[in-house]
Tab-separated table of C-alpha atoms and ligand atoms in Angstrom:
chain	number	residue	atom	x	y	z
A	1305	MET	CA	-10.158	9.341	36.903
A	1306	ARG	CA	-11.820	12.077	34.754
A	1307	PHE	CA	-10.957	12.505	31.176
A	1308	ASP	CA	-10.154	16.308	31.453
A	1309	LEU	CA	-6.490	16.051	32.539
A	1310	ASP	CA	-4.910	19.249	33.459
A	1311	SER	CA	-2.250	21.150	31.644
A	1312	ALA	CA	0.682	19.791	33.826
A	1313	THR	CA	-0.494	16.081	33.429
A	1314	ARG	CA	-1.175	16.472	29.745
A	1315	ARG	CA	2.466	17.751	29.198
A	1316	ARG	CA	4.104	15.360	31.318
A	1317	LEU	CA	2.465	12.337	29.740
A	1318	GLY	CA	2.791	13.720	26.357
A	1319	TYR	CA	6.572	14.512	26.666
A	1320	ARG	CA	6.942	10.889	28.085
A	1321	VAL	CA	5.324	9.416	25.043
A	1322	ILE	CA	7.351	11.406	22.583
A	1323	ASP	CA	10.615	10.260	24.518
A	1324	HIS	CA	9.524	6.767	24.093
A	1325	ILE	CA	8.798	7.229	20.393
A	1326	ASP	CA	12.318	8.984	20.079
A	1327	ASN	CA	13.971	6.244	21.682
A	1328	PHE	CA	12.415	3.598	19.501
A	1329	PHE	CA	13.216	5.762	16.185
A	1330	SER	CA	16.899	5.734	17.439
A	1331	SER	CA	16.744	2.095	17.745
A	1332	LEU	CA	15.390	1.264	14.246
A	1333	PRO	CA	18.647	1.142	12.137
A	1334	ASP	CA	19.764	-2.034	14.257
A	1335	ARG	CA	16.529	-3.162	15.845
A	1336	ALA	CA	15.445	-6.769	15.572
A	1337	VAL	CA	12.143	-7.181	13.801
A	1338	GLN	CA	10.831	-9.477	16.407
A	1339	LEU	CA	11.582	-11.822	19.227
A	1340	PRO	CA	13.295	-15.105	18.626
A	1341	ALA	CA	11.313	-17.795	17.279
A	1342	GLY	CA	10.731	-19.786	20.638
A	1343	GLN	CA	9.654	-16.515	22.526
A	1344	ARG	CA	6.859	-15.366	20.357
A	1345	SER	CA	3.467	-15.767	21.705
A	1346	PHE	CA	0.101	-15.940	19.902
A	1347	ASP	CA	-2.111	-16.613	22.829
A	1348	PRO	CA	-4.959	-14.176	23.211
A	1349	LEU	CA	-4.902	-11.682	26.256
A	1350	SER	CA	-7.324	-12.272	29.243
A	1351	ASN	CA	-7.250	-9.065	31.006
A	1352	PRO	CA	-10.655	-8.403	32.729
A	1353	LEU	CA	-12.292	-5.202	31.399
A	1354	PRO	CA	-10.996	-2.487	33.972
A	1355	GLU	CA	-13.557	-0.987	36.122
A	1356	ALA	CA	-11.437	1.648	37.734
A	1357	GLY	CA	-8.428	3.488	36.287
A	1358	ALA	CA	-4.819	3.160	37.076
A	1359	ASP	CA	-1.838	5.327	37.010
A	1360	ALA	CA	-1.475	6.644	33.467
A	1361	GLU	CA	2.404	7.239	33.596
A	1362	SER	CA	3.210	3.822	34.551
A	1363	LEU	CA	0.517	2.221	32.225
A	1364	LEU	CA	2.013	4.171	29.131
A	1365	ASP	CA	5.579	3.250	30.208
A	1366	ASN	CA	4.522	-0.362	30.418
A	1367	ILE	CA	2.407	-0.696	27.378
A	1368	PHE	CA	5.206	1.170	25.378
A	1369	GLY	CA	7.807	-1.191	26.531
A	1370	GLU	CA	5.667	-4.257	26.113
A	1371	LEU	CA	4.708	-3.257	22.595
A	1372	VAL	CA	8.244	-2.669	21.794
A	1373	ASP	CA	9.743	-5.880	23.483
A	1374	LYS	CA	7.240	-8.185	22.227
A	1375	GLY	CA	6.211	-6.569	19.126
A	1376	PHE	CA	6.778	-7.166	15.275
A	1377	HIS	CA	8.451	-4.104	13.980
A	1378	VAL	CA	7.932	-3.380	10.359
A	1379	PRO	CA	9.703	0.088	10.708
A	1380	SER	CA	12.850	-1.795	11.466
A	1381	ALA	CA	15.703	-1.466	8.873
A	1382	ASN	CA	15.844	-5.120	8.976
A	1383	TYR	CA	12.464	-5.740	7.723
A	1384	PHE	CA	12.515	-6.868	4.029
A	1385	GLY	CA	8.948	-7.690	4.105
A	1386	LEU	CA	5.637	-6.961	2.651
A	1387	MET	CA	4.879	-3.169	1.709
A	1388	ASN	CA	4.736	-1.432	5.176
A	1389	PRO	CA	7.579	1.190	5.764
A	1390	THR	CA	9.323	2.918	8.388
A	1391	PRO	CA	7.114	5.982	8.765
A	1392	THR	CA	8.644	9.517	8.400
A	1393	TYR	CA	8.752	11.069	11.665
A	1394	ILE	CA	6.855	14.076	10.379
A	1395	GLY	CA	4.144	11.757	9.434
A	1396	VAL	CA	4.168	10.494	12.952
A	1397	LEU	CA	3.790	14.169	14.367
A	1398	ALA	CA	1.190	14.816	11.859
A	1399	GLU	CA	-0.964	11.870	13.433
A	1400	LEU	CA	-0.506	13.315	16.771
A	1401	ILE	CA	-2.012	16.636	15.409
A	1402	VAL	CA	-4.936	14.902	13.665
A	1403	ALA	CA	-5.640	12.808	16.878
A	1404	GLY	CA	-5.345	15.970	18.897
A	1405	LEU	CA	-7.675	18.190	16.724
A	1406	ASN	CA	-9.818	15.367	15.681
A	1407	PRO	CA	-11.059	17.196	12.488
A	1408	GLN	CA	-14.094	15.719	10.827
A	1409	LEU	CA	-13.556	15.797	7.051
A	1410	ALA	CA	-17.093	14.618	6.003
A	1411	THR	CA	-18.166	18.016	4.849
A	1412	THR	CA	-16.122	21.003	3.922
A	1413	LYS	CA	-18.488	23.295	6.047
A	1414	ARG	CA	-17.387	21.386	9.195
A	1415	SER	CA	-13.813	21.161	8.355
A	1416	GLN	CA	-12.576	23.928	5.913
A	1417	LEU	CA	-8.872	24.115	6.076
A	1418	ALA	CA	-8.437	20.501	6.844
A	1419	SER	CA	-10.611	19.495	3.785
A	1420	LYS	CA	-8.601	21.921	1.692
A	1421	ILE	CA	-5.399	20.501	2.755
A	1422	GLU	CA	-6.904	17.009	1.776
A	1423	HIS	CA	-8.011	18.393	-1.659
A	1424	GLU	CA	-4.655	20.042	-2.115
A	1425	THR	CA	-2.733	16.669	-1.231
A	1426	VAL	CA	-5.003	14.823	-3.673
A	1427	ARG	CA	-4.200	17.425	-6.453
A	1428	TRP	CA	-0.411	17.069	-5.834
A	1429	VAL	CA	-0.682	13.346	-6.376
A	1430	GLY	CA	-2.927	13.714	-9.304
A	1431	GLU	CA	-0.454	16.207	-10.808
A	1432	ARG	CA	2.386	13.709	-10.424
A	1433	VAL	CA	0.457	11.143	-12.305
A	1434	GLY	CA	0.542	13.779	-15.254
A	1435	TRP	CA	-3.073	14.978	-15.068
A	1436	SER	CA	-4.200	18.479	-15.003
A	1437	GLY	CA	-7.557	20.202	-14.851
A	1438	ASP	CA	-10.307	17.862	-14.516
A	1439	PHE	CA	-9.545	15.062	-11.973
A	1440	ASN	CA	-10.259	14.353	-8.455
A	1441	GLY	CA	-10.057	11.884	-5.939
A	1442	THR	CA	-10.167	11.009	-2.192
A	1443	PHE	CA	-8.150	9.508	0.727
A	1444	THR	CA	-8.970	6.099	1.751
A	1445	THR	CA	-7.847	3.765	4.519
A	1446	GLY	CA	-5.566	1.907	2.161
A	1447	GLY	CA	-5.377	0.018	-1.163
A	1448	ASN	CA	-8.151	-2.376	-0.466
A	1449	GLU	CA	-10.605	0.756	-0.023
A	1450	ALA	CA	-9.200	2.396	-3.090
A	1451	ASN	CA	-9.461	-0.524	-5.235
A	1452	PHE	CA	-13.035	-1.058	-4.122
A	1453	SER	CA	-13.724	2.419	-4.884
A	1454	GLY	CA	-12.121	2.156	-8.265
A	1455	LEU	CA	-14.345	-0.901	-9.024
A	1456	ALA	CA	-17.337	1.112	-7.889
A	1457	LEU	CA	-16.533	3.924	-10.259
A	1458	ALA	CA	-16.013	1.454	-13.047
A	1459	LEU	CA	-19.554	-0.079	-12.539
A	1460	ALA	CA	-21.120	3.540	-11.896
A	1461	ALA	CA	-19.636	4.702	-15.324
A	1462	LYS	CA	-20.455	1.558	-17.471
A	1463	PHE	CA	-23.833	0.690	-15.770
A	1464	PRO	CA	-25.303	3.937	-14.444
A	1465	SER	CA	-28.467	2.349	-13.241
A	1466	VAL	CA	-26.747	-0.046	-10.943
A	1467	ILE	CA	-26.253	2.254	-8.048
A	1468	GLU	CA	-30.056	2.612	-7.524
A	1469	ASP	CA	-31.284	-0.596	-9.153
A	1470	GLY	CA	-28.595	-3.163	-8.467
A	1471	ILE	CA	-26.622	-5.667	-10.641
A	1472	SER	CA	-29.565	-7.997	-11.001
A	1473	SER	CA	-31.426	-5.220	-12.959
A	1474	LEU	CA	-28.869	-5.215	-15.701
A	1475	GLY	CA	-29.795	-8.392	-17.486
A	1476	VAL	CA	-26.297	-8.985	-18.431
A	1477	ARG	CA	-23.457	-10.501	-16.533
A	1478	PRO	CA	-20.716	-7.790	-16.133
A	1479	VAL	CA	-17.113	-9.316	-16.148
A	1480	LEU	CA	-13.677	-7.741	-15.436
A	1481	TYR	CA	-10.046	-8.743	-15.882
A	1482	ALA	CA	-7.023	-8.739	-13.869
A	1483	SER	CA	-3.798	-10.860	-13.933
A	1484	THR	CA	-3.185	-13.942	-11.905
A	1485	GLU	CA	-0.903	-11.703	-9.891
A	1486	ALA	CA	-3.290	-8.850	-9.169
A	1487	HIS	CA	-3.758	-8.250	-5.546
A	1488	HIS	CA	-6.727	-10.193	-3.841
A	1489	SER	CA	-8.407	-7.084	-2.854
A	1490	VAL	CA	-9.868	-7.080	-6.322
A	1491	ASP	CA	-11.577	-10.385	-5.690
A	1492	LYS	CA	-12.768	-9.021	-2.309
A	1493	SER	CA	-14.303	-5.885	-3.905
A	1494	ALA	CA	-15.899	-7.734	-6.831
A	1495	GLY	CA	-17.522	-10.024	-4.229
A	1496	LEU	CA	-18.693	-7.020	-2.136
A	1497	LEU	CA	-20.061	-4.997	-4.985
A	1498	GLY	CA	-22.245	-7.825	-5.970
A	1499	ILE	CA	-20.366	-8.196	-9.371
A	1500	GLY	CA	-19.531	-11.688	-7.915
A	1501	ARG	CA	-15.747	-13.168	-7.492
A	1502	LYS	CA	-16.356	-15.390	-10.253
A	1503	ALA	CA	-16.831	-12.457	-12.764
A	1504	LEU	CA	-13.279	-11.620	-12.301
A	1505	ARG	CA	-11.333	-13.185	-15.110
A	1506	ARG	CA	-7.901	-13.883	-14.028
A	1507	VAL	CA	-5.574	-13.525	-17.085
A	1508	PRO	CA	-2.151	-15.395	-17.300
A	1509	LEU	CA	1.090	-13.608	-17.328
A	1510	THR	CA	3.834	-13.103	-19.837
A	1511	ARG	CA	7.384	-14.245	-19.116
A	1512	ASN	CA	7.930	-10.772	-17.371
A	1513	LEU	CA	5.074	-11.486	-15.034
A	1514	GLN	CA	2.903	-9.070	-16.748
A	1515	LEU	CA	-0.770	-9.429	-17.600
A	1516	ASP	CA	-0.677	-10.936	-21.099
A	1517	PRO	CA	-2.556	-8.346	-23.449
A	1518	GLN	CA	-2.951	-11.205	-26.194
A	1519	ILE	CA	-4.709	-13.412	-23.884
A	1520	LEU	CA	-6.634	-10.631	-22.478
A	1521	GLU	CA	-7.957	-9.700	-26.041
A	1522	GLN	CA	-8.926	-13.457	-26.606
A	1523	THR	CA	-10.745	-13.601	-23.221
A	1524	ILE	CA	-12.683	-10.523	-23.839
A	1525	THR	CA	-13.685	-11.472	-27.272
A	1526	ALA	CA	-14.704	-14.934	-26.106
A	1527	ASP	CA	-16.824	-13.205	-23.200
A	1528	LEU	CA	-18.599	-11.019	-25.547
A	1529	ALA	CA	-19.411	-13.771	-28.002
A	1530	GLY	CA	-20.746	-15.565	-24.939
A	1531	GLY	CA	-23.125	-12.729	-24.179
A	1532	LEU	CA	-21.248	-11.364	-21.122
A	1533	LYS	CA	-20.604	-7.612	-20.436
A	1534	PRO	CA	-16.925	-6.791	-20.028
A	1535	PHE	CA	-16.596	-3.548	-18.300
A	1536	CYS	CA	-13.226	-3.043	-16.634
A	1537	VAL	CA	-9.574	-4.111	-16.724
A	1538	VAL	CA	-7.548	-3.887	-13.410
A	1539	ALA	CA	-3.726	-3.426	-14.282
A	1540	THR	CA	-1.223	-3.673	-11.504
A	1541	ALA	CA	1.696	-1.194	-11.191
A	1542	GLY	CA	3.847	-3.256	-8.567
A	1543	THR	CA	2.398	-6.652	-7.824
A	1544	THR	CA	2.737	-7.586	-4.342
A	1545	ASN	CA	4.710	-10.757	-5.026
A	1546	SER	CA	7.393	-9.581	-7.550
A	1547	GLY	CA	6.862	-5.781	-8.162
A	1548	ALA	CA	5.899	-6.575	-11.949
A	1549	VAL	CA	4.254	-3.656	-13.639
A	1550	ASP	CA	1.729	-4.625	-16.287
A	1551	ASP	CA	2.010	-2.967	-19.679
A	1552	LEU	CA	-0.141	-0.068	-19.110
A	1553	VAL	CA	0.124	1.385	-22.463
A	1554	ALA	CA	-1.083	-1.881	-24.106
A	1555	LEU	CA	-3.892	-2.241	-21.581
A	1556	ALA	CA	-5.020	1.499	-22.000
A	1557	GLU	CA	-5.294	0.630	-25.886
A	1558	THR	CA	-7.361	-2.622	-25.236
A	1559	CYS	CA	-9.622	-0.694	-22.864
A	1560	ARG	CA	-10.060	2.173	-25.477
A	1561	ARG	CA	-10.878	-0.476	-28.107
A	1562	HIS	CA	-13.542	-2.302	-26.014
A	1563	ASP	CA	-14.869	0.861	-24.049
A	1564	LEU	CA	-13.675	-0.772	-20.739
A	1565	TRP	CA	-12.619	1.236	-17.676
A	1566	LEU	CA	-9.013	0.783	-16.914
A	1567	HIS	CA	-8.183	0.800	-13.191
A	1568	VAL	CA	-4.486	0.910	-12.181
A	1569	ASP	CA	-3.752	-0.590	-8.872
A	1570	GLY	CA	-0.508	1.123	-8.168
A	1571	ALA	CA	-0.851	0.760	-4.453
A	1572	TYR	CA	2.629	0.133	-3.979
A	1573	GLY	CA	4.565	0.947	-7.377
A	1574	GLY	CA	2.313	3.780	-8.321
A	1575	SER	CA	4.332	6.052	-5.961
A	1576	VAL	CA	7.281	5.967	-8.435
A	1577	ILE	CA	5.621	8.995	-9.995
A	1578	PHE	CA	7.215	10.979	-7.408
A	1579	SER	CA	10.524	10.144	-9.005
A	1580	ASP	CA	11.295	12.251	-12.206
A	1581	ARG	CA	14.091	9.771	-12.940
A	1582	HIS	CA	12.077	6.533	-12.682
A	1583	ARG	CA	8.476	7.549	-13.234
A	1584	GLY	CA	8.823	5.828	-16.650
A	1585	LEU	CA	8.697	2.522	-14.892
A	1586	VAL	CA	4.765	3.173	-14.791
A	1587	GLY	CA	4.577	5.012	-18.257
A	1588	GLY	CA	1.044	5.030	-19.338
A	1589	ILE	CA	-0.538	5.252	-15.802
A	1590	GLU	CA	-1.815	8.768	-16.855
A	1591	GLN	CA	-4.171	6.891	-19.439
A	1592	ALA	CA	-5.866	5.163	-16.493
A	1593	ASP	CA	-9.549	6.133	-15.672
A	1594	SER	CA	-8.849	5.524	-11.923
A	1595	ILE	CA	-5.688	4.735	-9.898
A	1596	THR	CA	-4.948	3.452	-6.440
A	1597	ILE	CA	-1.810	4.753	-4.649
A	1598	ASP	CA	-1.102	3.994	-1.029
A	1599	PRO	CA	1.188	6.535	0.690
A	1600	HIS	CA	1.493	4.242	3.519
A	1601	LYS	CA	3.594	1.805	1.326
A	1602	TRP	CA	6.324	3.418	-0.780
A	1603	LEU	CA	5.762	7.095	0.492
A	1604	ALA	CA	6.689	5.984	3.975
A	1605	MET	CA	3.499	7.244	5.749
A	1606	PRO	CA	2.251	5.616	8.998
A	1607	LEU	CA	-0.681	3.702	8.351
A	1608	ALA	CA	-3.328	4.393	7.209
A	1609	ALA	CA	-3.281	6.263	3.879
A	1610	GLY	CA	-4.620	5.323	0.466
A	1611	VAL	CA	-5.732	7.415	-2.359
A	1612	ILE	CA	-8.259	6.823	-5.206
A	1613	LEU	CA	-7.821	9.197	-8.183
A	1614	THR	CA	-9.999	9.356	-11.266
A	1615	ARG	CA	-9.864	11.714	-14.360
A	1616	HIS	CA	-13.710	11.259	-14.515
A	1617	PRO	CA	-14.465	13.245	-11.218
A	1618	GLU	CA	-18.236	13.212	-11.781
A	1619	MET	CA	-18.128	9.602	-11.349
A	1620	LEU	CA	-17.110	9.857	-7.772
A	1621	GLU	CA	-20.438	11.606	-6.944
A	1622	ARG	CA	-22.433	9.211	-9.109
A	1623	ALA	CA	-20.965	6.323	-7.154
A	1624	PHE	CA	-20.891	7.697	-3.645
A	1625	ALA	CA	-23.071	10.696	-3.115
A	1626	VAL	CA	-26.224	10.224	-1.076
A	1627	ALA	CA	-28.253	13.194	0.078
A	1628	ALA	CA	-28.760	13.545	3.745
A	1629	PRO	CA	-30.524	16.479	5.326
A	1630	TYR	CA	-28.410	16.612	8.477
A	1631	MET	CA	-25.181	17.141	6.523
A	1632	PRO	CA	-24.151	20.697	6.413
A	1633	GLN	CA	-23.626	22.072	2.844
A	1634	ALA	CA	-20.948	24.919	2.096
A	1635	ALA	CA	-22.770	26.483	-0.935
A	1636	GLU	CA	-19.578	28.660	-1.236
A	1637	SER	CA	-17.043	25.816	-1.458
A	1638	ARG	CA	-15.583	24.845	-4.772
A	1639	ASN	CA	-14.578	21.436	-3.281
A	1640	VAL	CA	-17.012	18.716	-3.123
A	1641	ASP	CA	-17.501	17.354	0.287
A	1642	ASN	CA	-15.598	14.189	0.942
A	1643	SER	CA	-18.479	12.199	2.249
A	1644	ARG	CA	-20.062	12.559	-1.388
A	1645	ILE	CA	-17.071	11.186	-3.112
A	1646	SER	CA	-15.910	8.391	-0.887
A	1647	THR	CA	-17.048	5.080	0.620
A	1648	GLN	CA	-16.561	6.845	4.123
A	1649	TRP	CA	-18.859	9.088	5.826
A	1650	THR	CA	-17.286	10.348	9.037
A	1651	ARG	CA	-13.567	10.639	7.938
A	1652	ARG	CA	-10.468	10.976	9.616
A	1653	MET	CA	-7.627	13.369	8.088
A	1654	ASN	CA	-5.391	10.868	6.379
A	1655	SER	CA	-3.770	13.474	4.301
A	1656	LEU	CA	-2.016	15.649	6.682
A	1657	LYS	CA	1.040	13.294	7.147
A	1658	LEU	CA	1.759	13.375	3.424
A	1659	TRP	CA	1.131	17.053	3.087
A	1660	LEU	CA	3.297	17.985	5.923
A	1661	THR	CA	6.102	15.463	4.871
A	1662	LEU	CA	6.116	16.937	1.491
A	1663	ARG	CA	6.045	20.426	2.990
A	1664	VAL	CA	8.904	19.656	5.260
A	1665	HIS	CA	11.124	17.362	3.114
A	1666	GLY	CA	10.105	18.166	-0.369
A	1667	ARG	CA	9.276	16.042	-3.372
A	1668	ARG	CA	13.142	15.670	-3.970
A	1669	ALA	CA	13.356	13.689	-0.857
A	1670	TYR	CA	11.089	11.077	-2.513
A	1671	GLU	CA	13.144	11.138	-5.562
A	1672	GLU	CA	16.377	10.225	-3.463
A	1673	HIS	CA	14.432	7.657	-1.410
A	1674	ILE	CA	13.096	5.989	-4.434
A	1675	ASP	CA	16.424	5.901	-6.403
A	1676	ARG	CA	18.248	4.671	-3.362
A	1677	GLN	CA	16.013	1.778	-2.811
A	1678	LEU	CA	16.167	0.693	-6.502
A	1679	ARG	CA	20.000	0.780	-6.195
A	1680	LEU	CA	19.797	-1.373	-3.160
A	1681	ALA	CA	17.660	-3.859	-4.957
A	1682	GLY	CA	19.896	-3.757	-7.919
A	1683	SER	CA	22.902	-4.658	-5.767
A	1684	PHE	CA	20.899	-7.538	-4.162
A	1685	VAL	CA	20.277	-8.935	-7.695
A	1686	SER	CA	24.102	-8.485	-8.478
A	1687	TRP	CA	24.856	-10.435	-5.474
A	1688	LEU	CA	22.443	-13.214	-6.495
A	1689	ALA	CA	24.247	-13.246	-10.003
A	1690	ASN	CA	27.445	-14.409	-8.086
A	1691	SER	CA	25.632	-16.544	-5.283
A	1692	GLU	CA	26.604	-20.206	-5.227
A	1693	HIS	CA	23.260	-21.021	-3.566
A	1694	PHE	CA	20.794	-18.786	-4.936
A	1695	GLU	CA	19.459	-17.379	-8.357
A	1696	GLN	CA	17.250	-14.653	-9.285
A	1697	ALA	CA	13.744	-16.124	-9.991
A	1698	ALA	CA	12.028	-13.303	-11.706
A	1699	PRO	CA	12.953	-9.764	-13.225
A	1700	GLN	CA	13.490	-6.997	-10.780
A	1701	VAL	CA	11.597	-3.885	-11.643
A	1702	LEU	CA	10.868	-2.231	-8.497
A	1703	PRO	CA	12.830	-2.795	-5.170
A	1704	ILE	CA	11.483	-6.106	-4.705
A	1705	VAL	CA	13.642	-9.293	-5.590
A	1706	VAL	CA	12.324	-12.809	-5.893
A	1707	PHE	CA	14.766	-15.670	-5.832
A	1708	ARG	CA	15.132	-19.300	-5.351
A	1709	PHE	CA	17.365	-21.922	-3.706
A	1710	LYS	CA	19.628	-23.374	-6.596
A	1711	ALA	CA	19.057	-27.115	-6.143
A	1712	ARG	CA	18.292	-28.448	-9.519
A	1713	ARG	CA	17.568	-31.937	-8.565
A	1714	LEU	CA	14.777	-30.870	-6.023
A	1715	GLY	CA	11.171	-31.097	-7.298
A	1716	PRO	CA	8.536	-28.357	-6.697
A	1717	GLU	CA	7.530	-29.713	-3.126
A	1718	ALA	CA	11.132	-30.156	-1.866
A	1719	LEU	CA	12.157	-26.780	-3.150
A	1720	ALA	CA	9.180	-25.242	-1.449
A	1721	ALA	CA	10.199	-26.997	1.793
A	1722	ALA	CA	13.679	-25.921	1.325
A	1723	HIS	CA	12.515	-22.341	0.920
A	1724	SER	CA	10.364	-22.698	4.099
A	1725	ALA	CA	13.438	-24.064	6.188
A	1726	ILE	CA	15.686	-21.189	4.693
A	1727	VAL	CA	12.955	-18.467	5.742
A	1728	GLU	CA	12.862	-20.189	9.107
A	1729	GLU	CA	16.438	-20.135	9.641
A	1730	VAL	CA	16.929	-16.516	8.516
A	1731	THR	CA	14.058	-15.082	10.460
A	1732	GLY	CA	14.477	-17.441	13.387
A	1733	THR	CA	16.569	-15.015	15.521
A	1734	GLY	CA	14.084	-12.307	14.986
A	1735	GLN	CA	16.748	-10.000	13.807
A	1736	ARG	CA	15.455	-9.675	10.245
A	1737	TRP	CA	12.619	-10.796	8.060
A	1738	ILE	CA	12.123	-12.078	4.555
A	1739	SER	CA	9.183	-14.077	3.101
A	1740	GLU	CA	8.280	-16.814	0.736
A	1741	THR	CA	5.499	-16.946	-1.754
A	1742	LYS	CA	4.474	-18.562	-4.899
A	1743	ILE	CA	4.538	-17.253	-8.478
A	1744	ASN	CA	2.870	-19.059	-11.120
A	1745	GLY	CA	2.478	-21.719	-8.610
A	1746	GLU	CA	6.277	-22.002	-8.105
A	1747	SER	CA	7.619	-21.348	-4.660
A	1748	VAL	CA	10.122	-18.465	-4.394
A	1749	LEU	CA	11.837	-16.485	-1.660
A	1750	ARG	CA	11.119	-12.783	-1.564
A	1751	MET	CA	12.918	-9.615	-0.225
A	1752	MET	CA	12.140	-6.009	-0.606
A	1753	VAL	CA	13.729	-2.845	0.352
A	1754	ILE	CA	10.894	-0.879	1.774
A	1755	SER	CA	12.370	1.015	4.932
A	1756	TYR	CA	14.328	4.278	4.352
A	1757	LEU	CA	16.599	3.250	6.891
A	1758	THR	CA	17.968	0.172	5.099
A	1759	GLU	CA	21.426	0.333	3.907
A	1760	GLN	CA	23.891	-1.801	2.233
A	1761	ARG	CA	25.154	-3.212	5.570
A	1762	HIS	CA	21.668	-4.529	6.176
A	1763	LEU	CA	21.664	-6.450	2.914
A	1764	GLN	CA	25.090	-7.658	3.614
A	1765	ALA	CA	23.847	-9.196	6.882
A	1766	LEU	CA	20.872	-10.755	5.189
A	1767	GLN	CA	23.026	-12.252	2.467
A	1768	GLU	CA	25.345	-13.824	5.080
A	1769	ALA	CA	22.375	-15.176	6.950
A	1770	LEU	CA	20.914	-16.612	3.617
A	1771	THR	CA	24.283	-18.201	2.706
A	1772	ALA	CA	24.684	-19.598	6.092
A	1773	ALA	CA	20.892	-20.968	5.891
A	1774	ALA	CA	21.765	-22.585	2.549
A	1775	GLN	CA	24.916	-24.230	3.768
A	1776	ALA	CA	23.135	-25.686	6.843
A	1777	LEU	CA	20.636	-27.067	4.349
A	1778	ALA	CA	23.100	-28.529	2.092
B	2675	PLP	C1	-0.743	-4.201	-5.102
B	2675	PLP	C2	-1.567	-4.063	-3.929
B	2675	PLP	N1	-2.833	-3.550	-4.016
B	2675	PLP	C3	-3.471	-3.607	-2.898
B	2675	PLP	C4	-3.343	-3.801	-1.657
B	2675	PLP	C5	-4.124	-3.497	-0.532
B	2675	PLP	O1	-3.643	-2.401	0.168
B	2675	PLP	P1	-3.994	-2.198	1.779
B	2675	PLP	O2	-3.429	-3.392	2.395
B	2675	PLP	O3	-3.571	-0.805	2.101
B	2675	PLP	O4	-5.482	-2.250	1.892
B	2675	PLP	C6	-1.861	-4.203	-1.463
B	2675	PLP	C7	-1.452	-4.685	-0.135
B	2675	PLP	O5	-0.330	-4.882	0.113
B	2675	PLP	C8	-1.014	-4.352	-2.697
B	2675	PLP	O6	0.158	-4.941	-2.515
């Protein structure tokens, strides 16, 4: 079968897929996250590579059905999981447009309006940070790439020769700092950038699970005395485990005092800037030198969409621009080409979904979304306060709640085993999903409200499942 399908076929197949997606969306408020435990399969597929084609309609029906029937559905209202959301439907349609038009955003000359939309979306996000005028940024594939980009900017800013000559030419050992709760993409980035993972100093936490500014100060002082070259602090606005937000104002002050680059990993929590009411939760974020914000987390975008922003726009080109004679330049454009300010070269338009969602729903839809999720998380905390079996294990700042089984006579290992048994019990039918993790080395249970479809009734069902699991354990 040739690739150039006729119009009637394109329409028939396209409408069919839209019908499937529509059915799936209708099912999400009550959909099980996955199959019951005994029916899940992790074996690899073994189909031979197809030499000849088959009927498209039945293949699309089959694969959609199988993906739905056997899939793990983060968009379900019953997913209290890590940070992947139910995507906005407008975002889904935007992805269809992007795939259909296939714009290439490496250069403005070859994308024009698409690049302008991307730049405008970056400007909107930066304006919500509280910046005006001289800032820039670019879309990424997610928080990992955005954090990598932030560290590359920090390196380029503090050691300008490193881009051409490499770290080994410095003659000093650069070191950077992040809390013990910072996301592990920071370790990955430090390794890939040649700084070395061991150069990442993990600073202990305060009681509120924030990076401790006093210990940071002592560590920097000791490193300077030891001949090392501190250059960057990575603060987290919304840790993956507990949603804690580091004291951004205090860390900005430390960075100013020691001339360090402040990168804020707000991959999840940074999006609270879209709420006028709650943006104070990340107060001080505007003092960052660079910021990661992932629209594919709290802003309910389909994967993938991250953003790296900086108020030192010239550093983007210093870190990423490489001249290439075959790349068409638009002399008349005021926007820098994306390939010159990004780790990517050929690039997909990851911005249209956010641009269109904002155009269709308006920022105030996010104001309500964020407020509602915070209230739901607060109600879960109130339930914990009255629970016979569970207690809160850390302060709730964002819509993430960590808690533990109340069993005072259990040692750490037995408590961790109890938590695993509870998670297994609660997730066993596949209907809902929560997780366990460790904070400061201690086992905790974790739930978060991430789907815009989650309502009080879903929390109540989760609470009933948790209570039943605890009773079974007792
Ligand atoms: C705080 C934080 N930073 C960075 C990342 C990495 O983002 P991504 O998975 O989009 O690459 C995550 C992922 O959950 C995260 O929670």
